[in-house]
Short mmCIF file of C-alpha atoms and ligand atoms in Angstrom, two decimals:
data_model
loop_
_atom_site.label_atom_id
_atom_site.label_comp_id
_atom_site.label_asym_id
_atom_site.label_seq_id
_atom_site.Cartn_x
_atom_site.Cartn_y
_atom_site.Cartn_z
CA MET R 1 -5.11 7.41 21.24
CA THR R 2 -2.38 10.16 21.10
CA ALA R 3 -3.41 13.34 19.49
CA VAL R 4 -1.00 15.05 17.62
CA THR R 5 -0.93 18.91 16.40
CA SER R 6 0.88 20.30 13.24
CA GLY R 7 1.76 23.92 13.61
CA ALA R 8 3.09 26.30 10.66
CA ALA R 9 6.68 25.21 9.93
CA GLY R 10 9.37 27.30 7.85
CA ALA R 11 11.00 25.89 4.88
CA LEU R 12 11.74 22.28 4.62
CA ARG R 13 15.32 21.42 3.69
CA GLY R 14 17.63 18.15 3.72
CA THR R 15 17.49 14.56 2.86
CA LEU R 16 14.80 11.84 4.03
CA ARG R 17 15.02 8.18 3.51
CA VAL R 18 11.79 6.64 3.66
CA PRO R 19 11.44 3.18 5.17
CA GLY R 20 10.89 0.16 2.80
CA ASP R 21 7.82 -0.25 0.51
CA LYS R 22 4.90 -1.94 2.40
CA SER R 23 3.64 -3.81 -0.57
CA ILE R 24 6.86 -5.13 -1.36
CA SER R 25 7.74 -6.11 2.19
CA HIS R 26 4.40 -8.09 2.83
CA ARG R 27 5.19 -10.00 -0.44
CA ALA R 28 8.75 -10.69 0.37
CA LEU R 29 7.70 -12.60 3.61
CA MET R 30 5.01 -14.57 2.18
CA LEU R 31 6.98 -15.63 -0.98
CA ALA R 32 10.21 -16.33 0.76
CA ALA R 33 8.18 -18.79 3.20
CA SER R 34 6.99 -20.44 0.01
CA THR R 35 10.69 -21.11 -1.20
CA VAL R 36 12.75 -23.99 -0.25
CA GLY R 37 16.05 -22.70 1.64
CA GLU R 38 16.78 -19.19 2.97
CA THR R 39 16.17 -15.88 1.79
CA ALA R 40 17.73 -12.62 2.70
CA VAL R 41 15.64 -9.35 2.74
CA HIS R 42 17.30 -6.13 2.92
CA GLY R 43 15.26 -3.13 3.81
CA LEU R 44 12.23 -4.75 5.05
CA LEU R 45 9.71 -2.33 6.60
CA GLU R 46 9.50 -2.83 10.35
CA ALA R 47 6.06 -1.32 10.72
CA ASP R 48 3.15 -2.71 12.41
CA ASP R 49 1.37 -4.02 9.44
CA VAL R 50 4.66 -5.97 8.05
CA LEU R 51 5.25 -7.21 11.55
CA ALA R 52 1.81 -8.63 11.47
CA THR R 53 2.61 -10.53 8.61
CA ALA R 54 5.83 -11.83 9.86
CA THR R 55 4.35 -12.97 12.90
CA ALA R 56 1.74 -14.88 10.87
CA MET R 57 4.28 -16.40 8.61
CA GLU R 58 6.20 -17.84 11.81
CA ALA R 59 2.78 -19.13 13.08
CA LEU R 60 2.46 -20.87 9.80
CA GLY R 61 5.86 -22.70 10.17
CA ALA R 62 8.25 -20.32 8.51
CA THR R 63 11.55 -19.74 10.50
CA ILE R 64 12.32 -16.08 10.59
CA GLU R 65 15.45 -14.16 12.00
CA ARG R 66 14.63 -10.61 12.32
CA GLY R 67 16.87 -7.83 10.94
CA GLY R 68 17.74 -5.64 13.93
CA ASP R 69 20.07 -2.44 13.55
CA GLY R 70 18.97 -2.39 9.83
CA GLY R 71 20.36 -5.77 9.10
CA PRO R 72 18.74 -8.07 6.65
CA TRP R 73 15.74 -10.40 7.61
CA ARG R 74 16.37 -13.99 7.02
CA ILE R 75 13.54 -16.42 6.21
CA HIS R 76 13.64 -20.00 5.92
CA GLY R 77 10.89 -21.25 3.78
CA ARG R 78 8.66 -24.37 3.68
CA GLY R 79 8.22 -24.65 -0.14
CA VAL R 80 4.81 -24.20 -2.10
CA GLY R 81 1.91 -25.67 -0.28
CA GLY R 82 4.42 -26.42 2.94
CA LEU R 83 3.01 -24.21 5.44
CA ALA R 84 1.66 -25.50 8.79
CA GLU R 85 -1.46 -25.36 10.63
CA PRO R 86 -1.18 -22.36 13.15
CA VAL R 87 -2.18 -23.31 16.53
CA ASN R 88 -3.85 -19.84 17.11
CA VAL R 89 -5.85 -17.08 15.31
CA LEU R 90 -3.71 -15.06 12.96
CA ASP R 91 -4.56 -11.32 13.82
CA LEU R 92 -3.52 -9.01 11.05
CA GLY R 93 -4.20 -5.97 12.94
CA ASN R 94 -4.71 -3.14 10.24
CA SER R 95 -3.49 -4.69 7.19
CA GLY R 96 -5.75 -5.24 4.43
CA THR R 97 -2.95 -6.46 2.07
CA ALA R 98 -1.78 -9.15 4.76
CA ALA R 99 -5.37 -10.28 5.11
CA ARG R 100 -6.12 -10.42 1.35
CA LEU R 101 -2.73 -11.92 0.05
CA LEU R 102 -2.71 -14.56 2.98
CA THR R 103 -6.27 -15.49 2.10
CA GLY R 104 -4.97 -16.52 -1.20
CA LEU R 105 -1.86 -18.30 -0.03
CA LEU R 106 -3.98 -20.08 2.79
CA ALA R 107 -6.78 -21.21 0.53
CA GLY R 108 -4.46 -23.81 -1.17
CA GLN R 109 -2.94 -25.21 2.27
CA PRO R 110 -4.76 -28.52 3.63
CA PHE R 111 -5.52 -27.08 6.96
CA ASN R 112 -7.83 -24.60 8.70
CA SER R 113 -6.77 -21.28 9.65
CA THR R 114 -8.72 -18.30 11.03
CA LEU R 115 -7.98 -14.63 10.24
CA THR R 116 -8.76 -11.47 12.34
CA GLY R 117 -7.86 -7.84 12.65
CA ASP R 118 -8.55 -4.45 14.16
CA ALA R 119 -11.83 -2.52 14.16
CA SER R 120 -10.91 -0.97 10.71
CA LEU R 121 -9.76 -4.23 9.14
CA SER R 122 -12.86 -6.11 10.36
CA GLY R 123 -15.19 -4.03 8.61
CA ARG R 124 -13.36 -4.36 5.28
CA PRO R 125 -14.96 -6.58 2.57
CA MET R 126 -13.28 -10.03 1.87
CA ALA R 127 -15.63 -11.12 -1.10
CA ARG R 128 -13.64 -9.51 -3.56
CA VAL R 129 -11.02 -12.23 -3.01
CA THR R 130 -13.13 -15.15 -1.61
CA GLY R 131 -15.41 -15.09 -4.76
CA PRO R 132 -12.61 -15.85 -7.37
CA LEU R 133 -10.81 -18.31 -4.71
CA GLU R 134 -14.31 -20.12 -4.40
CA ARG R 135 -14.15 -20.55 -8.22
CA MET R 136 -10.85 -22.33 -7.77
CA GLY R 137 -12.25 -24.66 -4.99
CA GLY R 138 -11.47 -22.60 -1.93
CA ARG R 139 -13.82 -22.64 1.14
CA PHE R 140 -14.25 -19.90 3.58
CA THR R 141 -16.60 -19.10 6.50
CA CYS R 142 -16.71 -15.29 7.37
CA ARG R 143 -18.71 -13.02 9.50
CA THR R 144 -21.99 -11.53 8.09
CA GLY R 145 -21.15 -9.35 5.10
CA ASN R 146 -17.97 -11.45 4.11
CA ARG R 147 -16.06 -9.60 6.90
CA LEU R 148 -13.21 -10.73 9.30
CA PRO R 149 -12.95 -12.75 11.42
CA MET R 150 -12.87 -15.44 8.81
CA THR R 151 -11.88 -19.14 8.49
CA VAL R 152 -9.83 -20.39 5.51
CA HIS R 153 -11.02 -24.21 5.06
CA GLY R 154 -7.87 -24.87 3.23
CA THR R 155 -7.35 -27.65 0.51
CA ASP R 156 -4.54 -29.10 -1.47
CA ARG R 157 -7.22 -29.54 -4.57
CA LEU R 158 -7.46 -25.96 -5.91
CA ARG R 159 -8.30 -25.67 -9.58
CA PRO R 160 -6.38 -22.95 -11.86
CA ILE R 161 -8.87 -20.45 -13.37
CA VAL R 162 -8.96 -17.48 -15.81
CA GLU R 163 -10.34 -14.59 -13.73
CA THR R 164 -11.19 -11.00 -14.70
CA PRO R 165 -11.76 -9.21 -11.37
CA GLU R 166 -14.30 -6.35 -11.26
CA VAL R 167 -12.05 -3.91 -9.26
CA ALA R 168 -8.57 -3.10 -10.34
CA SER R 169 -7.05 -4.29 -7.22
CA ALA R 170 -3.29 -5.94 -6.60
CA GLN R 171 -4.69 -7.38 -3.65
CA VAL R 172 -7.12 -9.38 -5.52
CA LYS R 173 -4.73 -10.24 -8.24
CA SER R 174 -2.15 -11.20 -6.00
CA ALA R 175 -4.47 -13.49 -3.81
CA ILE R 176 -5.41 -15.41 -6.93
CA LEU R 177 -1.84 -15.73 -8.16
CA LEU R 178 -0.75 -16.99 -4.59
CA ALA R 179 -3.57 -19.36 -4.61
CA GLY R 180 -2.69 -20.35 -8.41
CA LEU R 181 0.92 -21.41 -6.79
CA THR R 182 -0.42 -24.49 -5.31
CA ALA R 183 -3.07 -25.39 -8.14
CA PRO R 184 -1.86 -27.69 -10.99
CA GLY R 185 -1.40 -25.73 -14.42
CA LYS R 186 -1.99 -22.21 -15.13
CA THR R 187 -3.81 -19.59 -13.40
CA THR R 188 -4.40 -16.16 -15.14
CA VAL R 189 -5.88 -12.80 -13.63
CA ILE R 190 -6.84 -10.37 -16.39
CA GLU R 191 -6.90 -6.56 -15.49
CA ARG R 192 -8.46 -3.79 -17.74
CA ARG R 193 -6.50 -1.29 -15.66
CA ARG R 194 -3.31 -2.59 -14.62
CA SER R 195 -2.73 -2.43 -10.69
CA ARG R 196 0.85 -2.78 -9.07
CA ASP R 197 2.80 -5.87 -10.32
CA HIS R 198 5.02 -6.54 -7.40
CA THR R 199 3.76 -10.01 -7.00
CA GLU R 200 4.52 -10.83 -10.53
CA ARG R 201 7.95 -9.22 -10.48
CA MET R 202 8.96 -10.98 -7.22
CA LEU R 203 7.45 -14.44 -8.03
CA ARG R 204 9.81 -14.24 -11.23
CA SER R 205 12.88 -13.40 -8.74
CA PHE R 206 12.12 -16.66 -6.99
CA GLY R 207 12.01 -18.71 -10.20
CA ALA R 208 8.16 -18.97 -10.86
CA ASP R 209 6.98 -19.07 -14.51
CA VAL R 210 5.02 -15.77 -14.85
CA VAL R 211 3.76 -14.52 -18.14
CA ILE R 212 2.30 -11.06 -18.82
CA GLU R 213 0.50 -10.62 -21.92
CA GLU R 214 -1.59 -8.30 -23.71
CA THR R 215 -5.28 -9.54 -24.70
CA ALA R 216 -8.40 -7.97 -26.02
CA ASP R 217 -9.73 -7.96 -22.32
CA GLY R 218 -6.75 -6.39 -21.02
CA THR R 219 -3.43 -7.30 -19.47
CA ALA R 220 -3.20 -10.92 -18.43
CA ALA R 221 -0.57 -12.13 -15.85
CA THR R 222 -0.52 -15.97 -15.85
CA VAL R 223 1.54 -18.21 -13.12
CA THR R 224 2.20 -21.78 -13.55
CA GLY R 225 1.15 -23.63 -10.41
CA GLN R 226 3.44 -25.84 -8.15
CA PRO R 227 6.77 -24.64 -9.02
CA GLU R 228 9.82 -25.27 -6.76
CA LEU R 229 10.41 -21.62 -5.64
CA GLU R 230 14.07 -20.88 -5.03
CA PRO R 231 15.47 -18.42 -2.41
CA ALA R 232 16.64 -15.14 -3.65
CA GLU R 233 18.26 -11.81 -2.45
CA ILE R 234 15.58 -9.30 -2.19
CA ARG R 235 16.21 -5.49 -1.61
CA VAL R 236 13.21 -3.71 -0.74
CA PRO R 237 13.03 -0.04 -2.24
CA GLY R 238 12.00 3.02 -0.47
CA ASP R 239 8.17 3.13 -0.19
CA ILE R 240 6.79 5.87 -2.68
CA SER R 241 3.56 5.74 -0.78
CA SER R 242 5.46 7.08 2.25
CA ALA R 243 7.80 9.31 0.17
CA ALA R 244 4.62 11.08 -1.06
CA PHE R 245 4.15 12.78 2.26
CA PRO R 246 7.39 14.77 2.47
CA LEU R 247 7.34 15.26 -1.44
CA VAL R 248 4.02 17.03 -1.22
CA ALA R 249 4.85 18.83 2.02
CA ALA R 250 8.04 20.33 0.25
CA SER R 251 6.04 21.29 -2.54
CA ILE R 252 3.28 23.42 -0.67
CA ILE R 253 5.60 24.88 2.01
CA GLU R 254 7.45 28.04 0.58
CA GLY R 255 11.21 27.87 0.31
CA SER R 256 11.65 24.05 0.48
CA ASP R 257 13.97 22.07 -1.11
CA ILE R 258 14.35 18.21 -0.04
CA SER R 259 15.75 15.01 -1.43
CA VAL R 260 14.17 11.68 -1.14
CA PRO R 261 16.69 8.80 -2.17
CA ALA R 262 16.28 5.20 -3.51
CA VAL R 263 12.37 5.23 -4.04
CA GLY R 264 10.54 2.59 -5.72
CA THR R 265 9.27 4.15 -9.06
CA ASN R 266 7.45 1.23 -10.42
CA PRO R 267 5.43 2.98 -13.15
CA LEU R 268 2.16 1.05 -11.75
CA ARG R 269 2.81 3.03 -8.55
CA ALA R 270 4.12 6.30 -9.69
CA GLY R 271 0.68 8.13 -10.43
CA LEU R 272 1.31 10.76 -7.91
CA LEU R 273 4.61 12.00 -9.57
CA THR R 274 2.76 12.40 -12.83
CA CYS R 275 -0.06 14.70 -10.92
CA LEU R 276 2.52 16.65 -9.00
CA GLU R 277 4.50 17.31 -12.30
CA GLU R 278 0.94 18.42 -14.01
CA MET R 279 0.01 20.61 -11.18
CA GLY R 280 3.46 22.42 -11.75
CA ALA R 281 5.70 21.08 -8.84
CA LYS R 282 9.51 21.33 -9.33
CA LEU R 283 10.13 17.66 -9.03
CA THR R 284 13.36 15.83 -10.54
CA ARG R 285 13.77 12.15 -10.53
CA ARG R 286 17.25 10.57 -10.97
CA PRO R 287 16.73 6.75 -11.94
CA LEU R 288 19.66 4.93 -10.22
CA ASP R 289 22.00 3.22 -12.63
CA ASP R 290 21.36 -0.26 -11.51
CA ALA R 291 17.57 0.32 -11.99
CA ALA R 292 16.31 -2.72 -10.76
CA GLU R 293 16.30 -3.60 -7.00
CA GLY R 294 14.86 -7.09 -6.70
CA GLY R 295 13.14 -6.26 -10.05
CA GLU R 296 11.74 -2.97 -8.99
CA PRO R 297 13.03 0.45 -10.61
CA ILE R 298 14.40 3.27 -7.93
CA ALA R 299 15.39 6.67 -8.26
CA ASP R 300 16.25 9.59 -6.03
CA ILE R 301 13.54 12.37 -6.09
CA ARG R 302 14.51 15.90 -5.42
CA ILE R 303 11.48 18.64 -5.01
CA GLU R 304 11.52 22.15 -4.40
CA SER R 305 8.37 24.33 -3.59
CA ALA R 306 6.63 25.90 -6.33
CA PRO R 307 2.98 27.57 -6.86
CA LEU R 308 0.79 24.41 -7.83
CA ALA R 309 -2.35 24.67 -10.23
CA GLY R 310 -5.39 22.59 -9.96
CA ILE R 311 -5.90 19.58 -12.39
CA ASP R 312 -8.22 16.66 -13.36
CA VAL R 313 -6.98 13.44 -12.27
CA PRO R 314 -8.52 10.71 -14.55
CA PRO R 315 -10.25 7.54 -13.45
CA GLU R 316 -7.59 5.34 -15.36
CA ARG R 317 -4.75 6.81 -13.32
CA ALA R 318 -6.33 5.68 -10.09
CA PRO R 319 -4.51 2.11 -9.60
CA SER R 320 -1.17 3.69 -10.02
CA MET R 321 -1.79 6.04 -7.04
CA ILE R 322 -4.58 4.72 -5.24
CA ASP R 323 -2.97 5.30 -1.83
CA GLU R 324 -1.80 8.82 -2.68
CA TYR R 325 -5.19 10.72 -2.98
CA PRO R 326 -5.15 11.64 0.77
CA ILE R 327 -1.92 13.56 0.39
CA LEU R 328 -2.63 14.55 -3.17
CA ALA R 329 -5.80 16.35 -1.55
CA MET R 330 -3.67 18.44 0.71
CA ALA R 331 -1.63 19.83 -2.40
CA ALA R 332 -5.03 20.40 -4.22
CA ALA R 333 -6.61 22.27 -1.15
CA CYS R 334 -3.30 24.79 -1.58
CA ALA R 335 -3.39 24.90 -5.48
CA ALA R 336 -4.95 27.62 -7.55
CA GLY R 337 -8.04 26.40 -9.16
CA SER R 338 -10.03 22.80 -8.86
CA THR R 339 -8.75 19.60 -8.58
CA THR R 340 -11.10 16.79 -9.43
CA PHE R 341 -10.46 13.30 -8.61
CA HIS R 342 -12.56 10.91 -11.17
CA GLY R 343 -13.36 7.25 -10.47
CA ILE R 344 -12.08 6.88 -6.73
CA GLY R 345 -14.90 4.95 -5.33
CA GLU R 346 -12.32 2.44 -4.26
CA LEU R 347 -11.24 4.83 -1.65
CA ARG R 348 -14.37 4.20 0.29
CA VAL R 349 -13.00 0.70 1.43
CA LYS R 350 -9.55 1.43 2.43
CA GLU R 351 -8.60 1.43 6.03
CA SER R 352 -11.44 4.05 6.36
CA ASP R 353 -13.82 5.68 3.84
CA ARG R 354 -11.29 7.96 2.78
CA LEU R 355 -13.64 9.98 0.24
CA SER R 356 -15.70 11.05 3.23
CA ALA R 357 -12.77 11.35 5.54
CA LEU R 358 -10.96 14.01 3.05
CA ALA R 359 -14.01 15.70 2.30
CA ALA R 360 -14.96 16.31 6.01
CA GLY R 361 -11.50 17.11 7.03
CA LEU R 362 -10.86 19.67 4.39
CA ALA R 363 -14.36 21.17 4.77
CA ALA R 364 -13.36 21.42 8.46
CA CYS R 365 -10.15 23.24 7.47
CA GLY R 366 -12.12 25.86 5.46
CA VAL R 367 -11.62 24.31 2.20
CA GLU R 368 -14.73 24.06 -0.41
CA VAL R 369 -15.09 20.59 -1.37
CA GLU R 370 -17.94 18.55 -3.66
CA GLU R 371 -18.19 14.94 -2.89
CA THR R 372 -19.91 12.29 -5.02
CA GLU R 373 -20.11 8.50 -4.58
CA ASP R 374 -17.04 8.18 -6.62
CA SER R 375 -15.24 11.66 -6.99
CA LEU R 376 -14.13 14.49 -4.99
CA ALA R 377 -13.44 18.06 -6.28
CA ILE R 378 -11.27 20.40 -4.19
CA HIS R 379 -11.58 24.06 -4.90
CA GLY R 380 -8.10 25.46 -3.97
CA ARG R 381 -7.57 29.20 -3.83
CA GLY R 382 -3.95 29.37 -4.52
CA GLU R 383 -2.93 29.86 -0.82
CA PRO R 384 -2.85 27.77 2.22
CA PRO R 385 -6.40 27.13 3.94
CA ALA R 386 -7.47 28.39 7.25
CA GLY R 387 -6.89 25.08 9.52
CA GLY R 388 -7.67 25.43 13.00
CA ALA R 389 -9.47 22.14 13.09
CA THR R 390 -9.36 18.60 14.82
CA ILE R 391 -9.38 15.79 12.35
CA ALA R 392 -10.77 12.32 12.90
CA ALA R 393 -8.20 9.89 11.80
CA HIS R 394 -10.53 6.77 11.57
CA HIS R 395 -7.70 4.31 12.13
CA ASP R 396 -6.15 5.44 9.02
CA HIS R 397 -2.41 6.14 9.01
CA ARG R 398 -2.66 7.94 5.59
CA ILE R 399 -5.57 10.44 6.62
CA ALA R 400 -3.46 11.01 9.69
CA MET R 401 -0.44 11.78 7.84
CA ALA R 402 -1.98 13.80 5.36
CA PHE R 403 -3.71 16.20 7.47
CA LEU R 404 -0.36 16.67 9.45
CA VAL R 405 1.17 17.81 6.37
CA LEU R 406 -1.60 20.21 5.65
CA GLY R 407 -1.36 21.75 9.31
CA GLN R 408 2.44 22.91 8.14
CA VAL R 409 0.96 25.46 5.92
CA THR R 410 -2.53 26.31 7.29
CA GLY R 411 -3.12 29.54 9.16
CA GLN R 412 -4.05 27.90 12.14
CA PRO R 413 -2.67 24.50 13.63
CA VAL R 414 -4.43 21.23 12.40
CA THR R 415 -4.52 18.45 15.09
CA ILE R 416 -5.38 14.77 14.41
CA ASP R 417 -7.14 12.73 17.15
CA ASP R 418 -5.16 9.55 16.94
CA SER R 419 -1.55 9.12 15.44
CA SER R 420 -1.19 5.49 16.54
CA THR R 421 -1.92 4.03 13.14
CA ILE R 422 0.81 5.77 11.54
CA ALA R 423 3.32 3.30 12.79
CA THR R 424 1.28 0.80 10.33
CA SER R 425 3.42 2.16 7.45
CA PHE R 426 5.63 5.00 8.45
CA PRO R 427 7.22 4.61 11.78
CA GLY R 428 9.30 7.65 12.92
CA PHE R 429 7.23 9.94 10.55
CA THR R 430 7.06 13.06 12.90
CA LYS R 431 10.88 12.72 13.67
CA ALA R 432 11.69 12.32 10.13
CA MET R 433 9.76 15.17 9.10
CA GLY R 434 10.90 17.10 12.11
CA ASN R 435 14.45 16.66 10.84
CA LEU R 436 13.51 18.57 7.55
CA GLY R 437 12.05 21.35 9.48
CA ALA R 438 8.55 20.16 10.35
CA VAL R 439 6.85 21.26 13.60
CA PHE R 440 4.54 18.79 15.51
CA SER R 441 3.44 18.62 19.27
CA ALA R 442 2.20 15.44 20.62
CA GLN R 443 -0.11 14.89 23.52
CA GLY R 444 1.11 11.55 24.88
CA PRO R 445 3.95 9.31 23.35
CA GLY R 446 4.34 10.62 19.77
CA PRO R 447 4.03 8.21 16.60
C1 LIG I 1 -1.88 -2.89 -2.07
C2 LIG I 1 -2.82 -2.60 -3.09
C3 LIG I 1 -3.76 -1.39 -2.94
C4 LIG I 1 -3.40 -0.68 -1.85
C5 LIG I 1 -2.78 -1.31 -0.50
C6 LIG I 1 -1.58 -2.17 -0.87
C7 LIG I 1 -0.87 -4.04 -2.45
O1 LIG I 1 -4.82 -2.09 -2.60
O2 LIG I 1 -4.52 0.33 -1.38
O3 LIG I 1 -2.35 -0.13 0.43
O4 LIG I 1 0.10 -4.30 -1.43
O5 LIG I 1 -1.36 -5.06 -3.23
P1 LIG I 1 -6.10 -2.81 -3.74
O6 LIG I 1 -5.14 -3.91 -4.51
O7 LIG I 1 -7.26 -3.00 -2.78
O8 LIG I 1 -6.14 -1.43 -4.38
#
């Protein structure tokens, strides 16, 4: 455990290129492994979560040449349904995306595999994916409460289904579509509120037949099973969920002016930018000409500090910014007036119970908050909060980074008890922020 203290910084200035998108990087490895031939992936996120997926795909028979020095990763696939039985347990560390998507991919492979993870991941619910996959004919043995470790009893006899998941979750949708790849016929997932569509976009880049339609019940994504996926060149955009931290930091630290180039701005991911604009942030996005990188829109984003005002964030925006509530909560803590996040019960089953971690951490920093089962109200006073607290990060990278950003403006420094999980999504976070002018001191080896 490495504690890190965040002290008051001066203005942030300069350009910060954020690492590759985590969601897209996981998908690139899993889908490339399902093609026949070699796929080059540029800008893959080399962080613990994605490295866990890479190691798992190697254990499942894919040949992977790791990039090194920023070069492309090369993945030699085994074709749809062609993975090999792993000799050992697949350890997915802290990564819910790796665990849930792999469960879908493995349900349709004719061998057994066992998934495990760290203390945080082993506490997270898997029933949301195993339920629909069982309706396809998948079989699983989990620990009590549908938790990891879990054995996937794979089969080459999955059936296609039409599923309307209860939660708006890209992990659930993707698990079903990946299982659908190995089933004969068409597998459909219908969403009342659309979640990120990286799987659908990337499947198309690899030549799969994916149809998106509006129906009376919501948006339907349909994949036709048993395609021969062809290798493609994938360019992973900068992760908007990582860019969120410097963007909010620059917004709340007076005199700041920073740019974050080549960030993925898929509209199903960009809810944070909408919120910041509504709060009065001085933000400009310049879409890049060749707009789509591997099927994903990207833009250069510039942000200057500005006084922020509280807003109501509606529940329907949640899927487009599900990982950005922790950092938006820090902006809300500095804004004038109240900000309420509605319909965010899903935050309770992330890497930690983010709703209660945020409420407790903000209260410890002197911010007035009200927490319900699925909402959080943050009463900002239009000035930085007192700070002077040590925050429990609960094995959660985004809780850790959010409070490290807040500590840059609080009256007293803010300490997080453990920074080790920052490496799951944003290796070099404190160094990159330090280059802009942020000030941190680590007790032990830094994140
Ligand atoms: C992700 C989907 C989201 C998000 C997670 C990454 C993905 O989870 O919180 O960090 O890559 O599909 P849910 O789909 O469970 O909301």
